[in-house]
XYZ file of C-alpha atoms in Angstrom:
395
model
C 79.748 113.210 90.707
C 80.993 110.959 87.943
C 81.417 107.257 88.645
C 81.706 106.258 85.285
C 84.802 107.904 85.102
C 85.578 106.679 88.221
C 85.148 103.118 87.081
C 86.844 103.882 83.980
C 89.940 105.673 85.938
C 90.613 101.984 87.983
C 89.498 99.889 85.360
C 92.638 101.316 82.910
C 95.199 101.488 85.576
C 98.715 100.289 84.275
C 98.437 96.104 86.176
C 102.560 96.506 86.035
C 102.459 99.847 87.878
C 99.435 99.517 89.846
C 98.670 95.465 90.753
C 95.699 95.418 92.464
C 93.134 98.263 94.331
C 90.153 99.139 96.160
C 87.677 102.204 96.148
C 84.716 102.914 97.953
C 82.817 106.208 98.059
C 79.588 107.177 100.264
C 76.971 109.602 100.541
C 75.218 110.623 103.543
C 76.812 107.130 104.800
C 74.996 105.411 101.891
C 77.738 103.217 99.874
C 77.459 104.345 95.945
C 80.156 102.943 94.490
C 82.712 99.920 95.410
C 85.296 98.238 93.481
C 88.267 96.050 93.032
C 90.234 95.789 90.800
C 93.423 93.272 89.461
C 95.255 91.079 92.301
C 95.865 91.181 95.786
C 99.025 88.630 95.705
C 102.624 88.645 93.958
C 101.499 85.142 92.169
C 98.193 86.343 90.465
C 96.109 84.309 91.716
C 94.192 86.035 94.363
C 91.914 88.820 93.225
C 91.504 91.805 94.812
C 88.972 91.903 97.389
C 86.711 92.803 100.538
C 89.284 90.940 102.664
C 92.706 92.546 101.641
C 94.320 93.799 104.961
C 96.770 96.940 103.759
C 99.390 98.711 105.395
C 97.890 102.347 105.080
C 101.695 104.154 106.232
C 100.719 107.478 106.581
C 97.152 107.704 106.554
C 97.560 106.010 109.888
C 97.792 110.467 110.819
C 94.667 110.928 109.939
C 93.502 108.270 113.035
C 95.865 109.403 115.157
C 94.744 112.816 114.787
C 91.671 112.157 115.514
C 92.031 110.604 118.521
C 94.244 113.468 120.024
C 91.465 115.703 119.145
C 88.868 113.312 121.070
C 91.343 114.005 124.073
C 91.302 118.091 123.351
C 87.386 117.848 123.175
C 86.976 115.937 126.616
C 89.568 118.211 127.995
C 92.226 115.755 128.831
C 94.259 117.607 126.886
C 94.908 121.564 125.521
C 95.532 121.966 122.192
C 98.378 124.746 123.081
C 99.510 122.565 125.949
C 103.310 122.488 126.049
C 104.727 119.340 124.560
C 107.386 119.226 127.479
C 104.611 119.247 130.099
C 104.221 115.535 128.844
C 107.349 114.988 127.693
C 110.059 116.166 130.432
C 112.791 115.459 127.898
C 111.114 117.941 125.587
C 112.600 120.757 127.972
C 116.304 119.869 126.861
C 115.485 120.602 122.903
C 117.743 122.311 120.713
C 117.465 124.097 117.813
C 120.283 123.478 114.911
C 120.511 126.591 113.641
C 117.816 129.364 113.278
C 117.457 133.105 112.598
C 118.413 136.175 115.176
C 115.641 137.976 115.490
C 115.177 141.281 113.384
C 113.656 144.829 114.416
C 113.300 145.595 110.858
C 110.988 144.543 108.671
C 113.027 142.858 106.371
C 112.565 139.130 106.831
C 109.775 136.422 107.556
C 107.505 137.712 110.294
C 106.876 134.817 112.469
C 102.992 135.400 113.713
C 104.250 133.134 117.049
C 106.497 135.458 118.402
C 104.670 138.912 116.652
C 107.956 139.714 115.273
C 110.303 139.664 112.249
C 113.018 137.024 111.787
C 116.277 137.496 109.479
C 116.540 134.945 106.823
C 120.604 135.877 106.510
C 121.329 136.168 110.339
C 121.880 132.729 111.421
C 122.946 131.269 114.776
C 124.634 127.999 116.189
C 122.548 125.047 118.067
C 120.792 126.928 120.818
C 118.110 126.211 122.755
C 114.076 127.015 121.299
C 113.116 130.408 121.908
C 109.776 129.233 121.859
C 108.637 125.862 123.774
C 106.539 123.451 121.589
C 102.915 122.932 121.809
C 100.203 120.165 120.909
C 98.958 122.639 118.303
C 102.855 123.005 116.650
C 102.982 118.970 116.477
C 99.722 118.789 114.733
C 100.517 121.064 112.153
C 103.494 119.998 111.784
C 105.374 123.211 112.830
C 107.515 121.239 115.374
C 110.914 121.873 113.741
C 111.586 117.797 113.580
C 111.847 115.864 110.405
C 111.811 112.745 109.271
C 115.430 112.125 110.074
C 116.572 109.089 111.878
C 120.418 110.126 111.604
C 120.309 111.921 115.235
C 122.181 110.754 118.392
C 121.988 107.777 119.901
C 119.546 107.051 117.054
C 121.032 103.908 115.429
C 121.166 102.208 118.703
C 118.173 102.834 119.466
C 116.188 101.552 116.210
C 117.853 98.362 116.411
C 116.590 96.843 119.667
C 113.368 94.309 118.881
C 111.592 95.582 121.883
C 111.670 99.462 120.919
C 108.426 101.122 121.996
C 106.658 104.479 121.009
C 107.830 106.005 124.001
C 111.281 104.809 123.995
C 111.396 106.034 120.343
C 110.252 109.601 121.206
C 112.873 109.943 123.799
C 115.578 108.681 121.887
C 114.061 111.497 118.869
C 114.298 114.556 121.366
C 118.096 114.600 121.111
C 117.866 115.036 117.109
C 118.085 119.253 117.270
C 115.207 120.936 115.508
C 115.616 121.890 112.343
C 113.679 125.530 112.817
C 111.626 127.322 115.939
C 108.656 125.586 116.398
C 105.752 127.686 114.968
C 107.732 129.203 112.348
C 107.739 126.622 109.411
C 106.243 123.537 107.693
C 107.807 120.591 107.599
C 106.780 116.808 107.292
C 108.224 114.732 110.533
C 107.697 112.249 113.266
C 105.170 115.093 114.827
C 102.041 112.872 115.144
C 104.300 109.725 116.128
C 105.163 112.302 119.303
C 101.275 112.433 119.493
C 100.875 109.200 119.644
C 103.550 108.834 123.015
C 101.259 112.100 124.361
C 97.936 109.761 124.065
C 99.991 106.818 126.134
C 100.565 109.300 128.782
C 97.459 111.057 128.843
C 95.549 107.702 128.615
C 97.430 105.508 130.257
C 97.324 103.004 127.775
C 99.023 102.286 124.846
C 98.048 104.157 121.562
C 96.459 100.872 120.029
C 94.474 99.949 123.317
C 93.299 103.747 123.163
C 92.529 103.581 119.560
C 91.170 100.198 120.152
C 88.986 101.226 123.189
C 87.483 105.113 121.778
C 87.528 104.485 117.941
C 87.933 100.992 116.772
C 85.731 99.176 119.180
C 82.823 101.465 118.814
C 83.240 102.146 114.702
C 83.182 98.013 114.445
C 86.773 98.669 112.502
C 87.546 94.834 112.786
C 90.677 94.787 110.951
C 92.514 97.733 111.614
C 95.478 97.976 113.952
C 99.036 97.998 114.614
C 99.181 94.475 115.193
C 97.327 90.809 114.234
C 94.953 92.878 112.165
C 94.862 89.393 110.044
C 93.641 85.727 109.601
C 92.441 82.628 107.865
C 90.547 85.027 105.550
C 91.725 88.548 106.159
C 95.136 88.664 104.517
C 97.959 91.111 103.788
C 97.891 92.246 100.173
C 101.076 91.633 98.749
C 103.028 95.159 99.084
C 105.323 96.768 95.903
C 107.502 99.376 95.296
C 108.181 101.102 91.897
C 111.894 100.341 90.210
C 113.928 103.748 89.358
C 111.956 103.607 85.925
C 109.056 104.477 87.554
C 107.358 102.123 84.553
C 107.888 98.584 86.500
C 107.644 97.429 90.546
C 109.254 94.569 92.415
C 107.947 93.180 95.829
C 108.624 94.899 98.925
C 108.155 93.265 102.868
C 107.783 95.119 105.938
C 107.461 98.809 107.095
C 110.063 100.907 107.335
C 109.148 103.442 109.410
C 108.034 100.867 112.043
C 111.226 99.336 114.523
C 110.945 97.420 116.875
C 107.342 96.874 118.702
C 106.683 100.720 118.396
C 102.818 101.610 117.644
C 103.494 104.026 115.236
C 100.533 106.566 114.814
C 102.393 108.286 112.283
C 102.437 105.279 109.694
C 101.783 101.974 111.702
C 98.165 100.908 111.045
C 96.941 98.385 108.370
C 92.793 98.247 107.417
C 90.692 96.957 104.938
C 88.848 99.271 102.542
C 85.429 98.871 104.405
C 87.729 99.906 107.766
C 88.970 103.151 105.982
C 85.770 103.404 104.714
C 83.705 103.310 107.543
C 86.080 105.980 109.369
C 86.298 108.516 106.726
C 82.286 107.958 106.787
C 81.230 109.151 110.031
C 84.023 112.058 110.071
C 82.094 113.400 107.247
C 78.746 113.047 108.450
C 79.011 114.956 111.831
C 81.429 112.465 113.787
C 78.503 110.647 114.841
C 77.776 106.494 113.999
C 74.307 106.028 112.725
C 74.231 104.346 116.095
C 74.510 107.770 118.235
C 78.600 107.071 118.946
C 80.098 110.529 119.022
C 83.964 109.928 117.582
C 84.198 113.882 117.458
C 82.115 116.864 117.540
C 81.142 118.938 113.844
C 83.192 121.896 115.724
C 86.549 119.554 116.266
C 86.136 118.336 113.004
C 85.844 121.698 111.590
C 88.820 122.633 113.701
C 90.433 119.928 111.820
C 90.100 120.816 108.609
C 90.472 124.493 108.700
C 93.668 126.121 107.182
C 96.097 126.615 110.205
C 99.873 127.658 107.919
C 99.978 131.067 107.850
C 101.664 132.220 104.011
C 105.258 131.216 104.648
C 104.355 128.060 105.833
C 102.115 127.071 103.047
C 104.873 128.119 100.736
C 106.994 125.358 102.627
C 104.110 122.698 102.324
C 103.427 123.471 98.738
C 107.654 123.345 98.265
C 107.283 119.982 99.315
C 103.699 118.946 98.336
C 103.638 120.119 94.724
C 100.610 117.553 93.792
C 98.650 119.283 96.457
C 98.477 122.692 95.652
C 94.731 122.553 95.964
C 95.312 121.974 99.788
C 96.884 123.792 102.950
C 97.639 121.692 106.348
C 94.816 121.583 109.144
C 95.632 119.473 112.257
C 97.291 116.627 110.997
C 95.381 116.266 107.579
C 95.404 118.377 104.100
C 92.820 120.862 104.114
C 91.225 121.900 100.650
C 91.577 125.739 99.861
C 91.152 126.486 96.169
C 90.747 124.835 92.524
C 93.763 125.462 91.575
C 94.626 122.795 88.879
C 90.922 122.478 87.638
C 90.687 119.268 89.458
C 87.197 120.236 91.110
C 86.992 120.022 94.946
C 84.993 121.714 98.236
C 86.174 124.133 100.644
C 87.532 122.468 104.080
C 87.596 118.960 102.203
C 90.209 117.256 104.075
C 92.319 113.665 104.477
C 95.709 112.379 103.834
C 97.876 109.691 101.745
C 100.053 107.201 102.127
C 103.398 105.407 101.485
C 101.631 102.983 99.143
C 98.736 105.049 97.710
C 96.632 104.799 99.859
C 94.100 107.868 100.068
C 91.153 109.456 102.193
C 88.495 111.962 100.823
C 86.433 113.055 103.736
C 84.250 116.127 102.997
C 81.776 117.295 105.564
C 80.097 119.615 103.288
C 78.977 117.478 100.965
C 78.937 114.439 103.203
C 81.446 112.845 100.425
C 83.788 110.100 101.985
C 86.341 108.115 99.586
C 88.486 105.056 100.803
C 91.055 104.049 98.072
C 93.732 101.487 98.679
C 96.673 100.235 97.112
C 99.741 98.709 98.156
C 102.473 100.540 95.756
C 105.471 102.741 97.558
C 106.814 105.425 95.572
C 104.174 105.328 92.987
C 104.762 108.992 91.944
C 101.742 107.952 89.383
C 99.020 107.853 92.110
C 99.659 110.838 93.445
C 99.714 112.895 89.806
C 96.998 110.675 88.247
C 95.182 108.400 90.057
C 94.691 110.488 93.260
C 93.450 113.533 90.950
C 91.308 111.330 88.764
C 89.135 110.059 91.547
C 88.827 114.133 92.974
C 87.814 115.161 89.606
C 85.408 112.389 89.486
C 83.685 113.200 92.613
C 83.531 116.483 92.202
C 82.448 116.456 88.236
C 79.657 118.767 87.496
């Protein structure tokens, strides 16, 4: 491990790219390095700092993942449970197009149905040939997307009162874009998770989270809503201008309508949140205080490769900056040193929107919160986010 280089990596970022930031790594739960760096507000005048609340977008998966695997491990819930069983509207999916299947062997065998599938035979909207499961939404094999463009879909993203629920029925009318368990493909997958914990749990997914994770972790300031105050405050939130050398302010979320608790990119946290989380995940799921979050086996389920080869040729279409890394359940999963970056085997975490970033390494017992508050920063995730791997991992 390098921190020098770490320091030296934050302390040099570009202040008109990259305004203000936070890192913190741990060892065995110890805290060995912790910074800030430049300013948490568009008028320079508040430094970056231990109470800057961020909008983490899409690292909110990583949570939300984690608590549908707390449900799978107390057996509230089956990993290859169909999605419909929870989800009655699930039963009326459609498919957009697809592949006829194929007796030869001449096409992409899809390992779900132990046959081959024509890439050149295609078929009209028809209905799944194979039903979704927990397991497909996890890794995200569903067949959805991130589209919003479906049905009904407008309508329904305009009313103030939209919730979770409401939003996943609304999304099962969008047709899939492939058989579920065939492909890769980013989507609203762990957002349908987070509707599944509501109905399993009969709560809402931020009293669930709330209640099993951030409760017992002490994670303060991390939630969907009124995560701030006096002193805890919102870093101000950017996003880059076409030249990719400059950033103007940005407000809000947008994938967030309504009053939906989106577990796919909802939450906001503070580093020492984020921190804290990745922490105990890679020391055994367990708080120093004897709180089990999740079992070393579910974690390890977690973080193990679960594409088969034509799906991580999708993910790796799609995720060129991660081609260290295949797809677990509902994190990146690290699989070889590909780019001489450095890493370890089953390494695992996510990003976000704005930069943000989790390193959570059970092997090692590494853990690495870093936080920023730029969207389409293509910079963190070909510099910055490789910079602080390489200096974890330095020899």
């Amino acid at each position: 491990m390098n921190l020098l280089l770490l320091k030296n990596t934050l302390d040099n970022l570009p202040p008109e790219i990259i305004p203000g930031c936070a890192c913190e790594v741990r060892v065995h739960g110890r805290t060995v390095f912790r910074q800030f760096n430049g300013y948490s507000d568009y008028e320079l005048t508040r430094h970056a700092c231990e109470t800057d609340v961020y909008r983490i977008y899409s690292c909110s998966k990583v949570f939300t993942a984690v608590a549908v695997m707390r449900l799978v491990e107390q057996g509230k819930l089956g990993l290859y449970d169909y999605a419909d069983l929870y989800l009655p509207e699930f039963a009326s999916l459609m498919v957009v197009g697809g592949t006829e299947l194929n007796s030869n062997k001449d096409g992409v065998y899809d390992p779900t149905r132990q046959k081959y599938v024509s890439e050149s035979s295609e078929k009209g909207p028809h209905s799944p040939e194979n039903r979704m499961r927990i397991y497909d939404l996890l890794r995200m094999s569903s067949g959805f997307s991130y589209e919003i463009s479906g049905p009904g879909m407008e309508e329904t993203l305009k009313d103030p009162n939209l919730t979770i629920r409401e939003f996943v029925r609304a999304l099962s009318k969008t047709p899939l874009l492939f058989e579920p368990g065939t492909d890769f493909l980013y989507s609203f997958s762990i957002d349908i998770l987070g509707a599944i914990i509501e109905i399993v749990s009969g709560m809402t997914l931020g009293e669930y989270m709330e209640t099993e994770m951030f409760s017992p972790l002490s994670l303060q300031h991390t939630g969907f809503w009124d995560v701030e105050n006096d002193v805890y405050k919102l870093a101000a939130q950017y996003i880059m201008n076409d030249d990719q050398k400059s950033n103007r302010p940005l407000s809000g979320n947008a994938f967030v309508w309504g009053k939906m608790e989106s577990g796919g990119g909802g939450l906001k946290s503070t580093l020492w949140d984020m921190s804290t989380f990745a922490s105990v995940l890679a020391n055994g799921g367990t708080t120093a205080d004897g709180y089990r979050l999740l079992s070393q086996e579910t974690i390890d389920l977690m973080r193990k490769d679960h594409l088969d080869d034509h799906m991580k040729a999708s993910f790796h279409r799609n995720w060129p900056h991660l081609c260290n890394y295949s797809y677990g359940l509902g994190v990146r999963t690290f699989i070889r040193n590909e780019d001489g970056n450095g890493g370890s085997t089953g390494e695992f975490g996510w990003e976000g929107a704005p930069g943000t970033y989790l390193i959570i390494d059970p092997e090692k017992a590494i853990s690495c919160a870093f936080m920023m508050h730029v969207r389409k920063c293509s910079f963190a995730t070909s510099f910055v986010h490789r910079q602080i791997t390489r200096a974890l991992y330095a020899e």
